[in-house]
Amino acid sequence: MSPSPVHPASCVLRLAPQGGQYQVLLSCTAWRQALPVPPQGELLPDWSAAGLPPLCAARLLQVVRSGRAATWPIELPGAQPEAPLRGYLLSVSPMAPDDGAPGQACIVTLTPNHVAWPALNLRNNAHANGLTVGLTLDPSLRLQALEPAWTLLTGHPTEACLGQSLLDYLHPQARERFRQDLDRPVVPWLDFEAPRLRLPLQHRNGNLVWVEVDFEPLAAPAGAPLAGGWLAQLEDVSDNVRTWHLDQVREQALDQSNCGVVITDATLTHQPIVYVNQRFTEITGYTLHEVLGRPCNFLQGSDNQQADIGPLRDAIRQGARASALLRNYRKSGEMFWNQLHVAPILDEPTGILTHHFGILTDVTETRHLLAQLSRQAEQLHSLHHDNPNGLIAFSDEDVVQLDNQAFVGLTGLQATGLSREAFYATLQSMAAPGQAPLATALAGGEAVQWSLKKPRERVLEIRGSQPNAAGAPGLLVFRDVSADVQLYRMQKQFLATAAHEMRAPMGSIRGFSELMLTRQFPAEVQRDLLERIHRQSGRLSDLLNDLLNLARIEAQAPGSLKLEAVELQPLLHEVVRNFERPGVDSRLTLRPAPAPAWVQGQRAKLEQVLINIVSNALKYSSARGLPVELDLQPGHDPLHWQVQVRDQGVGMSAQTLERLFTKFFRVDPNGDIEGTGLGLCIAKELTERMGGTIGVESQLGQGSVFTLNLLKSDPATSEQAGARAPAAGGHPPSCC
Ligand code: ADP
């Protein structure tokens, strides 16, 4: 509040009592403006005549007589007739006795007290109740006379209260305290030095009524102690006190807040901070006195180029609400993240922006936790997303809340959002016939194998974990075990086929030898039987050799074959020579390439591949006696050499070609042409392990063309690098 314009400064007055009158020894101009006292040297019979309230005049007289110093608040009318009352502090200071001068001299000072006494100086407040009650009390505070307004104030009829102690009408919690004070030699709240007294009365209806009381001592009989009773004026100030309490409570509530609160004065150009709550000081580390009067931006330090600052300043300038996330700095220099919300406060009638209200939240820890959480979420996401197994997670509401790419890949199903029931039913509709209901299958808690028919035939291993309250799994893991199951089936089939293939020659050998042992045959029959035994044992031996070969190849890890650069021309000549018989015209012709053809491989393995294919071409065209061609030429791309073996033999149908490279497959297993059904499988396996491919074109009754595409190699570099067959990324070796 600003000081009164009428009484801008303290006033000083010297006076001396003369027979109960005052002599003005000295008065300043300001004093004379406050109270119309006579000129210096003149006598003043009574202070109340000069405008001092009667109670105050009596108190002044008493204090001056006692020679004590005292200060108390008073109110004086303003300079204009209609002007409101103005509050002052009246101070009395006794002066050292002046020999020769009669009576006691003292200095009286009037100080505008708007700041010193704000809470009680509310009489001019338009909302003040203003109900006043005059009463008289005996020295023990018993009510002697009451104005009728007493009933309005307390709800008690005046007659019923006469003779009762004023203290009986206090709020019970305050009553005892005031009563105890009465027993003291000097009652603090009846002391003239005490301010205007505020008492809590209790209305008959139970409500608390705050009153302020001015006590004026009644003249005591001669020789009696100071007070012979009291004249008192009660004023109902309940509304004002409640407002004041509410202000206090608001401030306390703001201090309890978990957010920092700051208020700046927008009517001053540098917009100083005029209020901060306790949390603000805790967050920033600055004390109240270190921040009051400063503009808010000191919290940014030199870090004032932040992206959010510009828009925040613009919004503040325009008097709009704004939010910003700022890097602020505590007094210690430590950075913290401030989530700031700023709101303008306008003067209601004029719309003038008077204040800004800022709410600070230290979100450093939250941001740190959020960053941690988001990192964890990313890790989880990637674990989940990149997991080769299909994953399904159910929410507490039994709804699929998560499926991963592997699951969608396995089933083609987007399951997120489906209830458990709908999810199981959808999966069941895709299952192979005869599959147990999924819920039943999983009830045992063990992993189950479950066959899908759609989107394509697969065998899934499904494992449930993290059961919910009802015992249903919260997480399902789907693993495609089709390959494992297929492998297992193939191994079983392979063993059965191998045993079957061996049984025939073994049976022949055993049967013919038994025949020879048990019966006598002529020499030519014996020879025939021996030839058969020899042929079957040869077949058995070939079969075992091929099986061993294949087992050896398959036992090697893909990519483990040590490769080198091999020149194909001499190798092909060698292969051709292998099939030449003395005195027999060879049906095999070689068409070599115009230049050396270096490929990546192993000489012995390449030779084995070529022999398998060429021998088949010769075998399956022998009846016709037609030539077989062996061609070496550049491949269709610059990376390969191509070897083709072309015959005009029995050829193969399209159905045969589909199964051609599988183990033990033979078009005519009981025909005259002997074979194991393993040669092509070995050729394919070896070719692919050397980085090449093998293909076939054939027509039944027309002949076949087998084509090998072999990776070119540079003999110089391959020696240093120790060339290796490409791993799975190139041409993966197939399973025969
Ligand atoms: P086999 O030892 O029986 O020849 P392979 O694995 O080498 O075994 O060949 C498998 C089958 O493929 C043969 O039994 C034969 O029926 C067929 N086949 C292979 N090469 C030819 C070819 N050039 N012409 C016709 N059929 C062939």
Short mmCIF file of N, CA and C in Angstrom, two decimals, residues 120 122 198 210 212 237-246:
data_model
loop_
_atom_site.label_atom_id
_atom_site.label_comp_id
_atom_site.label_asym_id
_atom_site.label_seq_id
_atom_site.Cartn_x
_atom_site.Cartn_y
_atom_site.Cartn_z
N LEU A 120 -5.87 -5.54 10.25
CA LEU A 120 -6.94 -5.02 11.09
C LEU A 120 -7.50 -3.71 10.57
N LEU A 122 -9.34 -2.56 8.41
CA LEU A 122 -10.29 -2.98 7.38
C LEU A 122 -11.61 -2.26 7.48
N ARG A 198 -8.67 -8.56 19.32
CA ARG A 198 -9.59 -9.35 18.50
C ARG A 198 -10.00 -10.58 19.29
N TRP A 210 -16.12 -13.20 14.83
CA TRP A 210 -14.91 -12.47 15.22
C TRP A 210 -15.29 -11.02 15.51
N GLU A 212 -13.68 -7.18 17.06
CA GLU A 212 -12.54 -6.40 17.55
C GLU A 212 -13.08 -5.47 18.64
N VAL A 237 -16.05 -8.23 12.89
CA VAL A 237 -15.13 -8.20 11.73
C VAL A 237 -15.01 -9.61 11.15
N SER A 238 -16.04 -10.43 11.33
CA SER A 238 -15.96 -11.84 10.91
C SER A 238 -15.57 -11.99 9.44
N ASP A 239 -16.27 -11.21 8.59
CA ASP A 239 -16.00 -11.37 7.16
C ASP A 239 -14.55 -11.05 6.84
N ASN A 240 -14.07 -9.96 7.46
CA ASN A 240 -12.69 -9.56 7.17
C ASN A 240 -11.70 -10.61 7.66
N VAL A 241 -11.98 -11.14 8.86
CA VAL A 241 -11.05 -12.13 9.41
C VAL A 241 -11.09 -13.40 8.57
N ARG A 242 -12.30 -13.75 8.15
CA ARG A 242 -12.40 -14.95 7.31
C ARG A 242 -11.62 -14.74 6.01
N THR A 243 -11.76 -13.56 5.44
CA THR A 243 -11.02 -13.26 4.21
C THR A 243 -9.53 -13.34 4.47
N TRP A 244 -9.14 -12.76 5.62
CA TRP A 244 -7.72 -12.76 5.96
C TRP A 244 -7.22 -14.20 6.18
N HIS A 245 -8.06 -14.99 6.90
CA HIS A 245 -7.68 -16.40 7.11
C HIS A 245 -7.56 -17.12 5.78
N LEU A 246 -8.52 -16.83 4.89
CA LEU A 246 -8.51 -17.51 3.60
C LEU A 246 -7.23 -17.18 2.84
#
